[in-house]
PDB file of C-alpha atoms in Angstrom:
ATOM      1  CA  UNK A   1    -113.865  74.554-248.597  1.00  0.00           C
ATOM      2  CA  UNK A   2    -111.332  71.616-247.282  1.00  0.00           C
ATOM      3  CA  UNK A   3    -111.657  71.103-243.798  1.00  0.00           C
ATOM      4  CA  UNK A   4    -108.924  69.979-241.506  1.00  0.00           C
ATOM      5  CA  UNK A   5    -111.177  67.874-239.208  1.00  0.00           C
ATOM      6  CA  UNK A   6    -111.520  64.954-241.876  1.00  0.00           C
ATOM      7  CA  UNK A   7    -107.621  64.771-242.050  1.00  0.00           C
ATOM      8  CA  UNK A   8    -106.909  65.016-238.477  1.00  0.00           C
ATOM      9  CA  UNK A   9    -109.941  62.231-237.894  1.00  0.00           C
ATOM     10  CA  UNK A  10    -108.188  59.914-240.652  1.00  0.00           C
ATOM     11  CA  UNK A  11    -104.737  60.659-238.785  1.00  0.00           C
ATOM     12  CA  UNK A  12    -106.264  59.609-235.808  1.00  0.00           C
ATOM     13  CA  UNK A  13    -107.496  56.117-236.925  1.00  0.00           C
ATOM     14  CA  UNK A  14    -104.174  55.340-238.105  1.00  0.00           C
ATOM     15  CA  UNK A  15    -103.333  54.535-234.382  1.00  0.00           C
ATOM     16  CA  UNK A  16    -101.752  55.776-231.468  1.00  0.00           C
ATOM     17  CA  UNK A  17     -98.829  58.294-231.334  1.00  0.00           C
ATOM     18  CA  UNK A  18     -95.525  56.439-231.192  1.00  0.00           C
ATOM     19  CA  UNK A  19     -93.811  56.747-227.796  1.00  0.00           C
ATOM     20  CA  UNK A  20     -90.480  58.442-229.437  1.00  0.00           C
ATOM     21  CA  UNK A  21     -92.544  61.210-231.234  1.00  0.00           C
ATOM     22  CA  UNK A  22     -91.660  64.728-230.528  1.00  0.00           C
ATOM     23  CA  UNK A  23     -94.556  66.173-228.529  1.00  0.00           C
ATOM     24  CA  UNK A  24     -96.834  68.880-229.652  1.00  0.00           C
ATOM     25  CA  UNK A  25     -97.850  71.223-226.532  1.00  0.00           C
ATOM     26  CA  UNK A  26    -100.856  73.482-226.260  1.00  0.00           C
ATOM     27  CA  UNK A  27     -98.404  76.426-225.593  1.00  0.00           C
ATOM     28  CA  UNK A  28     -96.026  75.501-228.282  1.00  0.00           C
ATOM     29  CA  UNK A  29     -98.850  75.112-230.847  1.00  0.00           C
ATOM     30  CA  UNK A  30    -100.203  78.564-229.679  1.00  0.00           C
ATOM     31  CA  UNK A  31     -96.836  80.232-230.351  1.00  0.00           C
ATOM     32  CA  UNK A  32     -96.596  78.377-233.886  1.00  0.00           C
ATOM     33  CA  UNK A  33    -100.191  79.817-234.723  1.00  0.00           C
ATOM     34  CA  UNK A  34     -99.195  83.180-233.241  1.00  0.00           C
ATOM     35  CA  UNK A  35     -96.008  83.440-235.279  1.00  0.00           C
ATOM     36  CA  UNK A  36     -97.666  82.639-238.527  1.00  0.00           C
ATOM     37  CA  UNK A  37    -100.279  85.523-238.092  1.00  0.00           C
ATOM     38  CA  UNK A  38     -97.548  87.709-237.216  1.00  0.00           C
ATOM     39  CA  UNK A  39     -95.428  86.977-240.134  1.00  0.00           C
ATOM     40  CA  UNK A  40     -98.631  86.821-242.379  1.00  0.00           C
ATOM     41  CA  UNK A  41     -99.532  90.669-241.256  1.00  0.00           C
ATOM     42  CA  UNK A  42     -96.003  91.710-241.779  1.00  0.00           C
ATOM     43  CA  UNK A  43     -96.088  90.011-245.375  1.00  0.00           C
ATOM     44  CA  UNK A  44     -92.700  88.118-244.171  1.00  0.00           C
ATOM     45  CA  UNK A  45     -92.692  85.267-246.613  1.00  0.00           C
ATOM     46  CA  UNK A  46     -89.115  83.926-245.595  1.00  0.00           C
ATOM     47  CA  UNK A  47     -90.428  83.300-242.159  1.00  0.00           C
ATOM     48  CA  UNK A  48     -93.704  82.035-243.424  1.00  0.00           C
ATOM     49  CA  UNK A  49     -91.803  79.416-245.704  1.00  0.00           C
ATOM     50  CA  UNK A  50     -89.865  78.331-242.706  1.00  0.00           C
ATOM     51  CA  UNK A  51     -93.133  77.859-240.722  1.00  0.00           C
ATOM     52  CA  UNK A  52     -95.144  76.015-243.129  1.00  0.00           C
ATOM     53  CA  UNK A  53     -93.914  72.253-243.758  1.00  0.00           C
ATOM     54  CA  UNK A  54     -92.167  71.134-246.844  1.00  0.00           C
ATOM     55  CA  UNK A  55     -92.432  67.585-245.736  1.00  0.00           C
ATOM     56  CA  UNK A  56     -96.115  66.250-245.746  1.00  0.00           C
ATOM     57  CA  UNK A  57     -97.975  69.720-246.310  1.00  0.00           C
ATOM     58  CA  UNK A  58    -101.342  69.131-246.865  1.00  0.00           C
ATOM     59  CA  UNK A  59    -103.410  72.484-247.649  1.00  0.00           C
ATOM     60  CA  UNK A  60    -103.784  76.007-246.866  1.00  0.00           C
ATOM     61  CA  UNK A  61    -107.706  76.962-247.666  1.00  0.00           C
ATOM     62  CA  UNK A  62    -109.660  79.848-247.364  1.00  0.00           C
ATOM     63  CA  UNK A  63    -112.788  81.479-249.074  1.00  0.00           C
ATOM     64  CA  UNK A  64    -112.716  84.572-250.946  1.00  0.00           C
ATOM     65  CA  UNK A  65    -111.144  87.692-251.235  1.00  0.00           C
ATOM     66  CA  UNK A  66    -107.772  85.297-252.358  1.00  0.00           C
ATOM     67  CA  UNK A  67    -109.905  81.929-252.312  1.00  0.00           C
ATOM     68  CA  UNK A  68    -108.032  79.335-252.103  1.00  0.00           C
ATOM     69  CA  UNK A  69    -109.539  75.630-252.537  1.00  0.00           C
ATOM     70  CA  UNK A  70    -109.428  72.313-253.929  1.00  0.00           C
ATOM     71  CA  UNK A  71    -106.103  71.604-256.092  1.00  0.00           C
ATOM     72  CA  UNK A  72    -104.814  75.039-255.107  1.00  0.00           C
ATOM     73  CA  UNK A  73    -105.031  74.534-251.561  1.00  0.00           C
ATOM     74  CA  UNK A  74    -102.530  71.930-251.863  1.00  0.00           C
ATOM     75  CA  UNK A  75    -100.325  73.512-253.751  1.00  0.00           C
ATOM     76  CA  UNK A  76     -97.119  74.185-251.283  1.00  0.00           C
ATOM     77  CA  UNK A  77     -94.838  75.503-254.254  1.00  0.00           C
ATOM     78  CA  UNK A  78     -97.319  78.396-254.925  1.00  0.00           C
ATOM     79  CA  UNK A  79     -98.060  79.246-251.199  1.00  0.00           C
ATOM     80  CA  UNK A  80     -95.354  81.956-250.649  1.00  0.00           C
ATOM     81  CA  UNK A  81     -96.484  83.829-254.047  1.00  0.00           C
ATOM     82  CA  UNK A  82    -100.271  83.770-252.484  1.00  0.00           C
ATOM     83  CA  UNK A  83     -99.180  84.838-249.151  1.00  0.00           C
ATOM     84  CA  UNK A  84     -97.175  88.023-250.659  1.00  0.00           C
ATOM     85  CA  UNK A  85    -100.384  88.500-253.229  1.00  0.00           C
ATOM     86  CA  UNK A  86    -102.581  88.826-249.741  1.00  0.00           C
ATOM     87  CA  UNK A  87    -100.155  90.962-248.384  1.00  0.00           C
ATOM     88  CA  UNK A  88    -100.458  93.266-251.337  1.00  0.00           C
ATOM     89  CA  UNK A  89    -104.409  93.205-250.765  1.00  0.00           C
ATOM     90  CA  UNK A  90    -103.666  94.448-247.362  1.00  0.00           C
ATOM     91  CA  UNK A  91    -105.060  91.150-245.782  1.00  0.00           C
ATOM     92  CA  UNK A  92    -104.469  91.106-241.816  1.00  0.00           C
ATOM     93  CA  UNK A  93    -105.645  88.171-239.564  1.00  0.00           C
ATOM     94  CA  UNK A  94    -106.356  89.021-235.594  1.00  0.00           C
ATOM     95  CA  UNK A  95    -106.540  85.522-233.508  1.00  0.00           C
ATOM     96  CA  UNK A  96    -109.443  85.950-231.277  1.00  0.00           C
ATOM     97  CA  UNK A  97    -109.450  82.072-229.733  1.00  0.00           C
ATOM     98  CA  UNK A  98    -106.966  79.208-229.819  1.00  0.00           C
ATOM     99  CA  UNK A  99    -107.892  75.729-228.807  1.00  0.00           C
ATOM    100  CA  UNK A 100    -105.481  72.714-228.836  1.00  0.00           C
ATOM    101  CA  UNK A 101    -107.042  69.384-229.442  1.00  0.00           C
ATOM    102  CA  UNK A 102    -104.345  66.990-229.104  1.00  0.00           C
ATOM    103  CA  UNK A 103    -102.040  64.926-230.778  1.00  0.00           C
ATOM    104  CA  UNK A 104    -102.829  62.061-233.303  1.00  0.00           C
ATOM    105  CA  UNK A 105    -100.749  59.613-235.516  1.00  0.00           C
ATOM    106  CA  UNK A 106     -99.513  60.853-238.701  1.00  0.00           C
ATOM    107  CA  UNK A 107     -97.812  59.104-241.545  1.00  0.00           C
ATOM    108  CA  UNK A 108     -94.689  60.949-240.872  1.00  0.00           C
ATOM    109  CA  UNK A 109     -94.874  61.052-236.932  1.00  0.00           C
ATOM    110  CA  UNK A 110     -97.287  62.683-234.372  1.00  0.00           C
ATOM    111  CA  UNK A 111     -99.597  65.392-235.586  1.00  0.00           C
ATOM    112  CA  UNK A 112    -100.799  68.528-233.225  1.00  0.00           C
ATOM    113  CA  UNK A 113    -104.315  69.260-234.052  1.00  0.00           C
ATOM    114  CA  UNK A 114    -105.922  72.634-233.251  1.00  0.00           C
ATOM    115  CA  UNK A 115    -108.930  74.887-233.813  1.00  0.00           C
ATOM    116  CA  UNK A 116    -109.305  78.591-233.837  1.00  0.00           C
ATOM    117  CA  UNK A 117    -111.206  81.937-234.359  1.00  0.00           C
ATOM    118  CA  UNK A 118    -110.494  85.196-235.858  1.00  0.00           C
ATOM    119  CA  UNK A 119    -111.041  88.130-237.532  1.00  0.00           C
ATOM    120  CA  UNK A 120    -110.080  88.546-241.099  1.00  0.00           C
ATOM    121  CA  UNK A 121    -109.937  91.985-243.046  1.00  0.00           C
ATOM    122  CA  UNK A 122    -108.363  92.740-246.533  1.00  0.00           C
ATOM    123  CA  UNK A 123    -109.607  94.936-249.377  1.00  0.00           C
ATOM    124  CA  UNK A 124    -112.936  94.270-250.039  1.00  0.00           C
ATOM    125  CA  UNK A 125    -113.683  92.485-246.953  1.00  0.00           C
ATOM    126  CA  UNK A 126    -114.334  94.521-243.646  1.00  0.00           C
ATOM    127  CA  UNK A 127    -113.392  92.715-240.459  1.00  0.00           C
ATOM    128  CA  UNK A 128    -115.255  89.309-240.584  1.00  0.00           C
ATOM    129  CA  UNK A 129    -115.304  86.555-238.138  1.00  0.00           C
ATOM    130  CA  UNK A 130    -113.647  83.564-239.155  1.00  0.00           C
ATOM    131  CA  UNK A 131    -113.362  79.828-237.990  1.00  0.00           C
ATOM    132  CA  UNK A 132    -110.926  76.900-238.703  1.00  0.00           C
ATOM    133  CA  UNK A 133    -108.712  74.060-237.683  1.00  0.00           C
ATOM    134  CA  UNK A 134    -105.310  72.976-238.723  1.00  0.00           C
ATOM    135  CA  UNK A 135    -102.468  70.579-237.752  1.00  0.00           C
ATOM    136  CA  UNK A 136     -98.848  70.693-236.944  1.00  0.00           C
ATOM    137  CA  UNK A 137     -96.082  68.698-237.820  1.00  0.00           C
ATOM    138  CA  UNK A 138     -94.721  67.653-234.234  1.00  0.00           C
ATOM    139  CA  UNK A 139     -91.781  65.698-235.813  1.00  0.00           C
ATOM    140  CA  UNK A 140     -90.318  68.597-237.165  1.00  0.00           C
ATOM    141  CA  UNK A 141     -87.989  70.791-235.162  1.00  0.00           C
ATOM    142  CA  UNK A 142     -88.834  73.339-234.684  1.00  0.00           C
ATOM    143  CA  UNK A 143     -92.753  72.315-235.640  1.00  0.00           C
ATOM    144  CA  UNK A 144     -94.308  73.174-238.811  1.00  0.00           C
ATOM    145  CA  UNK A 145     -97.838  73.900-239.944  1.00  0.00           C
ATOM    146  CA  UNK A 146     -99.130  71.105-242.249  1.00  0.00           C
ATOM    147  CA  UNK A 147    -103.054  72.205-242.562  1.00  0.00           C
ATOM    148  CA  UNK A 148    -104.581  75.839-242.155  1.00  0.00           C
ATOM    149  CA  UNK A 149    -108.417  75.734-243.016  1.00  0.00           C
ATOM    150  CA  UNK A 150    -110.544  78.502-242.376  1.00  0.00           C
ATOM    151  CA  UNK A 151    -114.001  80.102-243.461  1.00  0.00           C
ATOM    152  CA  UNK A 152    -116.666  82.723-242.361  1.00  0.00           C
ATOM    153  CA  UNK A 153    -118.626  82.472-239.376  1.00  0.00           C
ATOM    154  CA  UNK A 154    -121.707  84.274-238.507  1.00  0.00           C
ATOM    155  CA  UNK A 155    -120.094  85.550-235.222  1.00  0.00           C
ATOM    156  CA  UNK A 156    -117.159  84.423-232.950  1.00  0.00           C
ATOM    157  CA  UNK A 157    -117.929  81.953-230.306  1.00  0.00           C
ATOM    158  CA  UNK A 158    -114.985  83.569-228.280  1.00  0.00           C
ATOM    159  CA  UNK A 159    -117.044  86.813-227.970  1.00  0.00           C
ATOM    160  CA  UNK A 160    -120.411  84.882-227.067  1.00  0.00           C
ATOM    161  CA  UNK A 161    -120.517  86.326-223.561  1.00  0.00           C
ATOM    162  CA  UNK A 162    -120.106  89.850-224.996  1.00  0.00           C
ATOM    163  CA  UNK A 163    -123.005  89.189-226.975  1.00  0.00           C
ATOM    164  CA  UNK A 164    -125.029  87.887-224.370  1.00  0.00           C
ATOM    165  CA  UNK A 165    -124.081  90.663-222.318  1.00  0.00           C
ATOM    166  CA  UNK A 166    -124.890  93.253-225.056  1.00  0.00           C
ATOM    167  CA  UNK A 167    -128.234  91.668-225.873  1.00  0.00           C
ATOM    168  CA  UNK A 168    -129.060  91.918-222.221  1.00  0.00           C
ATOM    169  CA  UNK A 169    -128.580  95.587-222.109  1.00  0.00           C
ATOM    170  CA  UNK A 170    -130.428  95.977-225.464  1.00  0.00           C
ATOM    171  CA  UNK A 171    -133.443  94.395-223.747  1.00  0.00           C
ATOM    172  CA  UNK A 172    -133.142  96.443-220.738  1.00  0.00           C
ATOM    173  CA  UNK A 173    -133.176  99.571-222.527  1.00  0.00           C
ATOM    174  CA  UNK A 174    -136.039  98.372-225.015  1.00  0.00           C
ATOM    175  CA  UNK A 175    -138.159  97.592-221.729  1.00  0.00           C
ATOM    176  CA  UNK A 176    -137.256 100.780-220.002  1.00  0.00           C
ATOM    177  CA  UNK A 177    -138.455 102.579-223.284  1.00  0.00           C
ATOM    178  CA  UNK A 178    -141.902 100.441-222.859  1.00  0.00           C
ATOM    179  CA  UNK A 179    -142.406 101.359-219.817  1.00  0.00           C
ATOM    180  CA  UNK A 180    -141.814 105.107-220.235  1.00  0.00           C
ATOM    181  CA  UNK A 181    -143.996 104.826-223.182  1.00  0.00           C
ATOM    182  CA  UNK A 182    -146.995 103.277-221.297  1.00  0.00           C
ATOM    183  CA  UNK A 183    -146.596 105.652-218.773  1.00  0.00           C
ATOM    184  CA  UNK A 184    -146.898 108.610-221.015  1.00  0.00           C
ATOM    185  CA  UNK A 185    -149.984 107.241-222.488  1.00  0.00           C
ATOM    186  CA  UNK A 186    -151.461 106.538-219.361  1.00  0.00           C
ATOM    187  CA  UNK A 187    -150.802 110.226-218.396  1.00  0.00           C
ATOM    188  CA  UNK A 188    -152.159 111.823-221.830  1.00  0.00           C
ATOM    189  CA  UNK A 189    -155.423 109.459-221.463  1.00  0.00           C
ATOM    190  CA  UNK A 190    -156.062 110.654-217.909  1.00  0.00           C
ATOM    191  CA  UNK A 191    -155.494 114.574-218.984  1.00  0.00           C
ATOM    192  CA  UNK A 192    -157.790 113.892-222.032  1.00  0.00           C
ATOM    193  CA  UNK A 193    -160.565 112.388-219.729  1.00  0.00           C
ATOM    194  CA  UNK A 194    -160.067 115.299-216.965  1.00  0.00           C
ATOM    195  CA  UNK A 195    -160.306 117.639-219.748  1.00  0.00           C
ATOM    196  CA  UNK A 196    -163.618 116.297-221.011  1.00  0.00           C
ATOM    197  CA  UNK A 197    -165.183 116.502-217.626  1.00  0.00           C
ATOM    198  CA  UNK A 198    -164.465 119.850-217.337  1.00  0.00           C
TER     199      UNK A 198
END
């Protein structure tokens, strides 16, 4: 699985962002990601074509279903056909969390780096937690996506407080059940002893 982190790290080592570079902000980057997910879910390939950079595109990668890795992940010319195919497979994405990491310098200008978590579902794929990273071309106006890379996660970190609460509730119910069980056993034991004494 290709990762956006290596791309961002390599670009960051190239130096600081030029002073005249167009800025990528947290809100603008999030809006771009939300626009991608909305267009992806609607199967709007015309809008998707606009949202993905044609100048400097690096890759779009994911695992199965619709695995897109290695050379195929870097194929910008086949990307819209891929999106159309995934729409026919009823693939849907739901953004669960977004974190803008910041800007770094790239070969053509400033890059906006981000990470995300989402729920991915499709034919043959029940709602499944995914995490990933990406990069935005800040030099383009409007901004466009250069990198999108996602893979399965065991759980959504964004929902960790909810999981902790549910685990606490489950433990409380279990503890309550154990207390009731112990009390019943004591009652049965006492009744048995009384019966023997009679």
